[in-house]
Short mmCIF file of C-alpha atoms and ligand atoms in Angstrom, two decimals:
data_model
loop_
_atom_site.label_atom_id
_atom_site.label_comp_id
_atom_site.label_asym_id
_atom_site.label_seq_id
_atom_site.Cartn_x
_atom_site.Cartn_y
_atom_site.Cartn_z
CA MET A 136 -3.43 -37.47 -91.42
CA GLU A 137 -3.15 -40.25 -88.87
CA ALA A 138 -1.32 -37.90 -86.58
CA LYS A 139 -0.89 -40.26 -83.64
CA LYS A 140 1.22 -42.47 -85.87
CA ILE A 141 3.54 -39.61 -86.79
CA GLY A 142 6.71 -39.69 -84.75
CA VAL A 143 8.01 -36.35 -83.44
CA LEU A 144 11.37 -36.09 -81.71
CA MET A 145 11.52 -33.30 -79.16
CA VAL A 146 15.25 -32.81 -78.78
CA TYR A 147 15.06 -31.46 -75.19
CA PRO A 148 12.16 -30.56 -72.86
CA VAL A 149 11.37 -27.24 -74.50
CA MET A 150 8.19 -26.26 -72.61
CA PRO A 151 5.51 -28.36 -70.85
CA TYR A 152 2.67 -26.64 -72.75
CA LEU A 153 4.32 -27.50 -76.08
CA LEU A 154 5.03 -31.07 -75.01
CA GLU A 155 1.37 -31.58 -74.02
CA ALA A 156 0.11 -30.04 -77.26
CA LEU A 157 2.40 -32.34 -79.28
CA GLU A 158 1.55 -35.43 -77.25
CA SER A 159 -2.17 -34.87 -77.83
CA ARG A 160 -1.55 -35.00 -81.60
CA PHE A 161 1.60 -37.01 -82.32
CA ARG A 162 3.72 -39.82 -80.96
CA VAL A 163 6.43 -37.85 -79.17
CA TYR A 164 9.92 -39.23 -78.51
CA LYS A 165 11.64 -37.77 -75.43
CA PRO A 166 15.34 -38.69 -75.37
CA TRP A 167 15.99 -36.90 -72.06
CA GLU A 168 13.97 -39.61 -70.31
CA ALA A 169 16.19 -42.38 -71.68
CA ASP A 170 19.25 -43.68 -69.82
CA ASP A 171 21.18 -43.92 -73.07
CA LYS A 172 20.13 -41.12 -75.42
CA GLN A 173 22.10 -42.45 -78.40
CA ALA A 174 20.65 -45.95 -78.05
CA PHE A 175 17.16 -44.44 -77.73
CA LEU A 176 17.60 -42.42 -80.93
CA GLY A 177 19.00 -45.45 -82.75
CA GLU A 178 16.06 -47.58 -81.65
CA HIS A 179 13.43 -45.07 -82.87
CA SER A 180 15.21 -43.47 -85.83
CA ASP A 181 12.93 -45.14 -88.39
CA SER A 182 9.79 -43.75 -86.69
CA ILE A 183 10.79 -40.09 -86.47
CA GLN A 184 9.37 -37.84 -89.19
CA ALA A 185 9.67 -34.50 -87.41
CA VAL A 186 12.15 -32.82 -85.07
CA VAL A 187 11.19 -30.10 -82.60
CA CYS A 188 14.18 -28.18 -81.29
CA GLY A 189 15.09 -24.73 -79.98
CA THR A 190 17.90 -22.50 -78.70
CA ALA A 191 19.35 -25.00 -76.21
CA ALA A 192 19.72 -27.81 -78.76
CA GLY A 193 18.96 -27.93 -82.46
CA ALA A 194 19.17 -30.21 -85.44
CA ASN A 195 22.77 -30.57 -86.52
CA ALA A 196 24.07 -32.57 -89.49
CA GLU A 197 24.70 -35.66 -87.34
CA LEU A 198 21.13 -35.77 -86.01
CA ILE A 199 19.62 -35.13 -89.44
CA GLU A 200 21.75 -37.89 -91.00
CA SER A 201 20.70 -40.31 -88.27
CA LEU A 202 16.97 -39.93 -89.00
CA PRO A 203 16.25 -41.47 -92.42
CA LYS A 204 12.49 -40.66 -92.34
CA LEU A 205 12.89 -37.03 -91.25
CA GLU A 206 10.69 -34.63 -93.24
CA ILE A 207 10.45 -31.45 -91.15
CA VAL A 208 12.41 -29.53 -88.49
CA SER A 209 10.35 -27.07 -86.47
CA THR A 210 12.43 -24.85 -84.20
CA PHE A 211 11.00 -23.10 -81.16
CA SER A 212 13.02 -19.95 -81.97
CA VAL A 213 13.36 -17.35 -84.68
CA GLY A 214 17.14 -17.90 -84.80
CA LEU A 215 18.24 -20.70 -87.10
CA ASP A 216 21.85 -21.01 -85.95
CA LYS A 217 21.24 -24.42 -84.33
CA VAL A 218 19.68 -25.94 -87.48
CA ASP A 219 21.88 -27.18 -90.31
CA LEU A 220 19.98 -25.43 -93.09
CA VAL A 221 22.34 -26.61 -95.81
CA LYS A 222 21.84 -30.24 -94.86
CA CYS A 223 18.04 -29.75 -94.63
CA LYS A 224 17.92 -28.17 -98.07
CA LYS A 225 20.03 -30.93 -99.56
CA LYS A 226 17.76 -33.59 -98.09
CA LYS A 227 14.58 -31.61 -98.95
CA ILE A 228 13.63 -31.39 -95.26
CA ALA A 229 11.21 -28.53 -94.51
CA VAL A 230 12.21 -26.03 -91.79
CA THR A 231 9.99 -23.69 -89.78
CA ASN A 232 10.76 -21.13 -87.05
CA THR A 233 8.82 -18.66 -84.87
CA PRO A 234 9.28 -15.13 -86.28
CA ASP A 235 7.27 -12.00 -85.35
CA VAL A 236 5.46 -13.37 -82.26
CA LEU A 237 8.56 -12.78 -80.09
CA THR A 238 9.66 -9.45 -81.57
CA ASP A 239 7.94 -7.20 -78.98
CA ASP A 240 9.28 -9.13 -75.99
CA VAL A 241 12.86 -9.13 -77.25
CA ALA A 242 12.70 -5.44 -78.12
CA ASP A 243 11.15 -4.60 -74.72
CA LEU A 244 13.92 -6.49 -72.95
CA SER A 245 16.58 -4.75 -75.04
CA ILE A 246 15.36 -1.41 -73.76
CA GLY A 247 15.30 -2.95 -70.28
CA LEU A 248 18.94 -3.97 -70.68
CA MET A 249 19.91 -0.48 -71.88
CA LEU A 250 18.22 1.17 -68.90
CA CYS A 251 19.40 -1.39 -66.36
CA THR A 252 22.99 -1.18 -67.57
CA LEU A 253 23.24 2.60 -67.87
CA ARG A 254 21.27 3.32 -64.66
CA GLN A 255 22.75 0.31 -62.84
CA VAL A 256 19.27 -0.84 -61.78
CA CYS A 257 20.39 -4.30 -60.66
CA ALA A 258 23.43 -3.04 -58.74
CA ALA A 259 21.35 -0.30 -57.09
CA ASP A 260 18.77 -2.91 -56.07
CA ARG A 261 21.55 -5.05 -54.54
CA TYR A 262 22.78 -1.92 -52.73
CA VAL A 263 19.42 -1.47 -51.02
CA ARG A 264 19.09 -5.16 -50.15
CA GLN A 265 22.59 -5.19 -48.64
CA GLY A 266 21.55 -2.39 -46.26
CA LEU A 267 24.10 0.03 -47.73
CA TRP A 268 21.78 2.99 -48.44
CA PRO A 269 21.79 4.41 -44.85
CA LYS A 270 25.60 4.58 -45.06
CA ALA A 271 25.82 6.56 -48.30
CA GLU A 272 23.82 7.46 -51.40
CA TYR A 273 24.25 5.30 -54.47
CA LYS A 274 26.77 6.58 -57.04
CA LEU A 275 25.63 8.61 -60.05
CA THR A 276 24.96 6.72 -63.25
CA THR A 277 24.43 7.54 -66.96
CA LYS A 278 21.34 8.82 -68.80
CA LEU A 279 19.70 6.90 -71.65
CA SER A 280 17.34 9.54 -73.08
CA GLY A 281 18.84 11.40 -76.01
CA LYS A 282 21.77 9.04 -76.52
CA ASN A 283 23.04 7.68 -79.86
CA VAL A 284 21.85 4.12 -80.29
CA GLY A 285 23.51 1.95 -82.93
CA ILE A 286 21.74 -1.24 -83.99
CA VAL A 287 23.52 -4.16 -85.63
CA GLY A 288 20.89 -5.96 -87.73
CA LEU A 289 17.86 -3.78 -88.45
CA GLY A 290 15.39 -6.63 -88.98
CA ARG A 291 12.12 -7.32 -87.17
CA ILE A 292 13.66 -7.07 -83.69
CA GLY A 293 16.16 -4.33 -84.60
CA LEU A 294 13.37 -2.11 -85.96
CA ALA A 295 11.20 -2.72 -82.90
CA ILE A 296 14.14 -1.67 -80.69
CA ALA A 297 14.64 1.45 -82.84
CA LYS A 298 10.97 2.39 -82.48
CA ARG A 299 11.17 2.09 -78.69
CA ALA A 300 14.52 3.91 -78.42
CA GLU A 301 13.13 6.78 -80.53
CA ALA A 302 10.49 7.28 -77.84
CA PHE A 303 13.39 7.93 -75.43
CA GLY A 304 14.60 10.70 -77.75
CA CYS A 305 17.54 8.59 -78.93
CA LYS A 306 19.17 9.07 -82.34
CA ILE A 307 19.19 5.78 -84.22
CA ALA A 308 21.80 4.48 -86.66
CA TYR A 309 22.33 0.96 -87.94
CA HIS A 310 24.62 -1.51 -89.66
CA SER A 311 23.49 -4.41 -91.81
CA ARG A 312 24.70 -6.00 -95.04
CA SER A 313 22.91 -3.41 -97.14
CA LYS A 314 21.30 0.00 -96.66
CA LYS A 315 17.54 -0.20 -96.41
CA PRO A 316 16.11 2.38 -98.84
CA GLU A 317 12.82 2.75 -96.97
CA ILE A 318 14.56 3.57 -93.65
CA ASN A 319 15.64 7.09 -92.71
CA PHE A 320 18.11 6.17 -89.94
CA GLU A 321 21.78 6.76 -90.68
CA TYR A 322 23.38 3.69 -92.25
CA PHE A 323 26.96 2.56 -91.58
CA SER A 324 28.47 -0.03 -93.89
CA SER A 325 31.19 -0.53 -91.26
CA ILE A 326 30.28 -1.84 -87.81
CA VAL A 327 33.42 -0.20 -86.36
CA ASP A 328 32.26 3.22 -87.62
CA LEU A 329 28.79 2.60 -86.19
CA ALA A 330 30.35 1.69 -82.82
CA ALA A 331 32.52 4.82 -82.86
CA SER A 332 29.43 7.01 -83.19
CA SER A 333 27.25 5.11 -80.66
CA ASP A 334 26.69 5.51 -76.92
CA VAL A 335 24.78 2.22 -76.94
CA LEU A 336 25.43 -0.55 -79.46
CA VAL A 337 22.73 -3.22 -79.63
CA VAL A 338 23.47 -6.50 -81.38
CA ALA A 339 20.29 -7.91 -82.97
CA CYS A 340 21.42 -9.81 -86.06
CA PRO A 341 21.32 -13.59 -86.65
CA LEU A 342 24.33 -15.77 -85.88
CA SER A 343 25.93 -17.18 -89.03
CA LYS A 344 29.43 -17.93 -90.30
CA GLU A 345 29.48 -14.32 -91.51
CA THR A 346 28.48 -12.78 -88.17
CA TYR A 347 30.52 -14.99 -85.81
CA HIS A 348 32.52 -12.56 -83.59
CA VAL A 349 31.22 -9.61 -85.63
CA VAL A 350 31.80 -7.62 -82.44
CA ASP A 351 35.54 -8.03 -82.00
CA GLN A 352 38.26 -6.07 -80.23
CA ASN A 353 38.13 -3.30 -82.86
CA VAL A 354 34.39 -2.76 -82.33
CA ILE A 355 34.80 -2.83 -78.54
CA ASP A 356 37.67 -0.32 -78.70
CA ALA A 357 35.60 1.92 -81.01
CA LEU A 358 32.82 1.95 -78.38
CA GLY A 359 35.24 2.83 -75.58
CA PRO A 360 34.86 3.49 -71.83
CA LYS A 361 31.79 5.75 -72.11
CA ALA A 362 29.63 3.49 -74.27
CA ILE A 363 27.81 0.25 -73.56
CA LEU A 364 27.13 -2.92 -75.52
CA VAL A 365 23.82 -4.79 -75.42
CA ASN A 366 23.56 -8.32 -76.84
CA ILE A 367 20.17 -9.90 -77.39
CA GLY A 368 21.18 -11.70 -80.61
CA ARG A 369 23.38 -14.71 -79.89
CA GLY A 370 26.47 -15.10 -77.70
CA PRO A 371 29.00 -15.95 -80.42
CA LEU A 372 28.22 -12.67 -82.22
CA ILE A 373 30.63 -11.14 -79.67
CA ASP A 374 34.20 -12.23 -78.97
CA GLU A 375 33.47 -12.92 -75.30
CA ASN A 376 37.12 -13.11 -74.22
CA GLU A 377 37.72 -9.63 -75.62
CA LEU A 378 34.50 -8.36 -74.05
CA VAL A 379 35.44 -9.68 -70.61
CA LYS A 380 38.94 -8.20 -70.86
CA ALA A 381 37.60 -4.81 -71.92
CA LEU A 382 35.04 -4.74 -69.10
CA VAL A 383 37.48 -5.89 -66.42
CA GLU A 384 40.07 -3.33 -67.60
CA GLY A 385 37.47 -0.53 -67.78
CA ARG A 386 37.97 -0.05 -71.53
CA LEU A 387 34.22 -0.49 -72.17
CA GLY A 388 31.53 1.44 -70.30
CA GLY A 389 29.29 -1.54 -69.60
CA ALA A 390 27.34 -4.41 -71.06
CA GLY A 391 23.80 -5.74 -70.91
CA LEU A 392 23.82 -9.38 -71.96
CA ASP A 393 21.04 -11.89 -72.55
CA VAL A 394 23.16 -14.37 -74.50
CA TYR A 395 26.65 -15.90 -74.14
CA GLU A 396 29.19 -17.91 -76.10
CA ASN A 397 28.92 -21.04 -73.98
CA GLU A 398 25.41 -21.07 -72.48
CA PRO A 399 24.44 -21.67 -69.75
CA HIS A 400 27.93 -20.75 -68.60
CA VAL A 401 28.65 -17.07 -67.99
CA PRO A 402 32.18 -15.71 -67.39
CA LYS A 403 32.60 -15.37 -63.62
CA GLU A 404 34.81 -12.30 -64.06
CA LEU A 405 31.62 -10.35 -64.86
CA PHE A 406 29.77 -11.26 -61.67
CA ASP A 407 31.17 -8.42 -59.53
CA LEU A 408 30.84 -5.62 -62.11
CA ASP A 409 28.06 -3.09 -61.35
CA ASN A 410 28.10 -1.85 -64.96
CA VAL A 411 27.21 -5.31 -66.31
CA VAL A 412 23.71 -6.82 -66.37
CA LEU A 413 23.46 -10.57 -66.92
CA LEU A 414 20.24 -12.29 -68.02
CA PRO A 415 19.87 -16.04 -68.67
CA HIS A 416 18.72 -15.92 -72.35
CA VAL A 417 15.16 -14.83 -71.59
CA GLY A 418 14.48 -12.47 -74.51
CA SER A 419 11.22 -14.18 -75.46
CA ALA A 420 10.52 -15.81 -72.11
CA THR A 421 7.03 -14.57 -71.20
CA TRP A 422 3.98 -16.83 -70.86
CA GLU A 423 2.20 -14.97 -73.64
CA THR A 424 4.98 -15.17 -76.19
CA ARG A 425 6.16 -18.68 -75.39
CA LYS A 426 2.57 -19.90 -75.87
CA GLU A 427 2.39 -18.20 -79.27
CA MET A 428 5.73 -19.74 -80.22
CA ALA A 429 4.53 -23.19 -79.13
CA ASP A 430 1.29 -22.76 -81.09
CA LEU A 431 3.35 -21.94 -84.17
CA VAL A 432 5.51 -25.05 -83.74
CA VAL A 433 2.41 -27.25 -83.47
CA GLY A 434 0.56 -25.37 -86.23
CA ASN A 435 3.46 -25.83 -88.61
CA LEU A 436 3.62 -29.58 -87.97
CA GLU A 437 -0.15 -29.94 -88.35
CA ALA A 438 -0.07 -27.96 -91.60
CA TYR A 439 2.83 -30.03 -92.94
CA PHE A 440 1.29 -33.42 -92.20
CA SER A 441 -2.12 -32.33 -93.58
CA LYS A 442 -0.36 -31.13 -96.75
CA LYS A 443 -1.39 -27.50 -96.13
CA PRO A 444 0.92 -24.48 -96.54
CA LEU A 445 3.35 -24.01 -93.65
CA LEU A 446 2.58 -21.07 -91.33
CA THR A 447 6.16 -19.81 -91.01
CA PRO A 448 8.42 -21.62 -93.45
CA VAL A 449 12.13 -20.86 -93.62
CA GLU A 450 12.83 -20.28 -97.30
P1 LIG B 68 15.44 -10.72 -89.00
O1 LIG B 68 14.13 -10.03 -89.13
O2 LIG B 68 15.83 -11.74 -90.01
O3 LIG B 68 16.56 -9.59 -88.93
C1 LIG B 68 17.90 -9.84 -88.94
C2 LIG B 68 18.63 -8.62 -89.48
O4 LIG B 68 20.04 -8.86 -89.40
C3 LIG B 68 18.29 -8.30 -90.92
O5 LIG B 68 17.79 -7.00 -90.99
C4 LIG B 68 19.61 -8.44 -91.67
O6 LIG B 68 19.73 -7.32 -92.57
C5 LIG B 68 20.66 -8.36 -90.57
N1 LIG B 68 21.84 -9.16 -90.91
C6 LIG B 68 21.88 -10.40 -91.45
N2 LIG B 68 23.14 -10.78 -91.67
C7 LIG B 68 23.91 -9.74 -91.27
C8 LIG B 68 25.30 -9.50 -91.27
N3 LIG B 68 26.15 -10.39 -91.79
N4 LIG B 68 25.76 -8.32 -90.78
C9 LIG B 68 24.90 -7.39 -90.31
N5 LIG B 68 23.57 -7.54 -90.30
C10 LIG B 68 23.07 -8.71 -90.77
O7 LIG B 68 15.55 -11.46 -87.59
P2 LIG B 68 14.86 -11.05 -86.20
O8 LIG B 68 13.53 -11.68 -86.09
O9 LIG B 68 14.99 -9.57 -86.03
O10 LIG B 68 15.84 -11.83 -85.19
C11 LIG B 68 17.21 -11.49 -85.14
C12 LIG B 68 17.97 -12.42 -84.22
O11 LIG B 68 17.65 -12.15 -82.87
C13 LIG B 68 17.64 -13.91 -84.38
O12 LIG B 68 18.32 -14.50 -85.47
C14 LIG B 68 18.09 -14.47 -83.05
O13 LIG B 68 19.41 -14.92 -83.12
C15 LIG B 68 17.99 -13.29 -82.10
N6 LIG B 68 16.95 -13.53 -81.08
C16 LIG B 68 17.31 -13.59 -79.77
C17 LIG B 68 16.33 -13.82 -78.81
C18 LIG B 68 16.69 -13.88 -77.34
O14 LIG B 68 15.99 -14.56 -76.59
N7 LIG B 68 17.72 -13.22 -76.89
C19 LIG B 68 15.00 -13.99 -79.16
C20 LIG B 68 14.68 -13.90 -80.51
C21 LIG B 68 15.66 -13.67 -81.46
P3 LIG B 68 20.48 -7.47 -94.00
O15 LIG B 68 19.84 -8.63 -94.67
O16 LIG B 68 20.23 -6.16 -94.65
O17 LIG B 68 21.90 -7.67 -93.63
#
């Protein structure tokens, strides 16, 4: 492998550590440094054999079509919603992602969102900083321990959330496309029924055509004013307009959100609500995990161009 001759397009500046690791091995194309991104891509399209992308920007059909020498897409994410898998398959382009290494962080943060939303940790912190405590005690909030936790998508992350929530004495139930025979948690084939029996509903499934707005007005109404919704999957899994309306009107108990429909834009109507916790898509954003993700991206490209088996191929 004459790696330095292999052209890798990094779609956006994903992480300095990853950029350095790629630049020490490959010829890296950085469109964000160009005045005219389209012209830059056009100029180098014949030299690009690999694309590195992530949650902020992926590899859509247009990009894939514009790179005639493209052989592999390596995404710095476990989610594949920003990669046109159909187009890749058709053109026999390999795809890799970063499963498992981020599971613990995302599950930890999901529990953090549950606690912060129910116990209003962020609002209580603001209360202290604003000097309001000497005037009156902070209002009472809601307990997490012992609550019914419903999980939408009991995969790697969903199971890790379940394990953690069990340690809080919570009763776990889940919804996915099929019942998992090896799992003892209660299964709901209907997400609305799961919501109706949950105090906390956590969304942890992948975004696809099938799951777009899987949490709609019916699911939100089934949760009701005493329950909360936590989203660590992807923004478009929830109908955000309906969510905002329900929260503003007090028809939903609260929400802990890491992801949004139109990132990095977050509905301003949510900014003043104490029962809403807003994070800027940081589920996997720790030094430890991001380094492991970056190592997987590089390892997959090295394996591919040395004709070795991919570390984490997307089948
Ligand atoms: P995974 O192991 O593939 O699990 C996904 C689960 O979702 C599977 O158990 C699957 O079960 C279920 N599912 C798939 N389609 C479904 C549908 N139509 N309705 C209901 N359930 C469905 O994936 P993972 O590693 O746990 O990651 C899950 C997602 O988390 C990723 O795709 C990504 O979008 C998100 N994520 C977010 C962050 C963040 O920073 N916030 C970080 C990492 C990942 P069945 O096959 O039985 O349906």
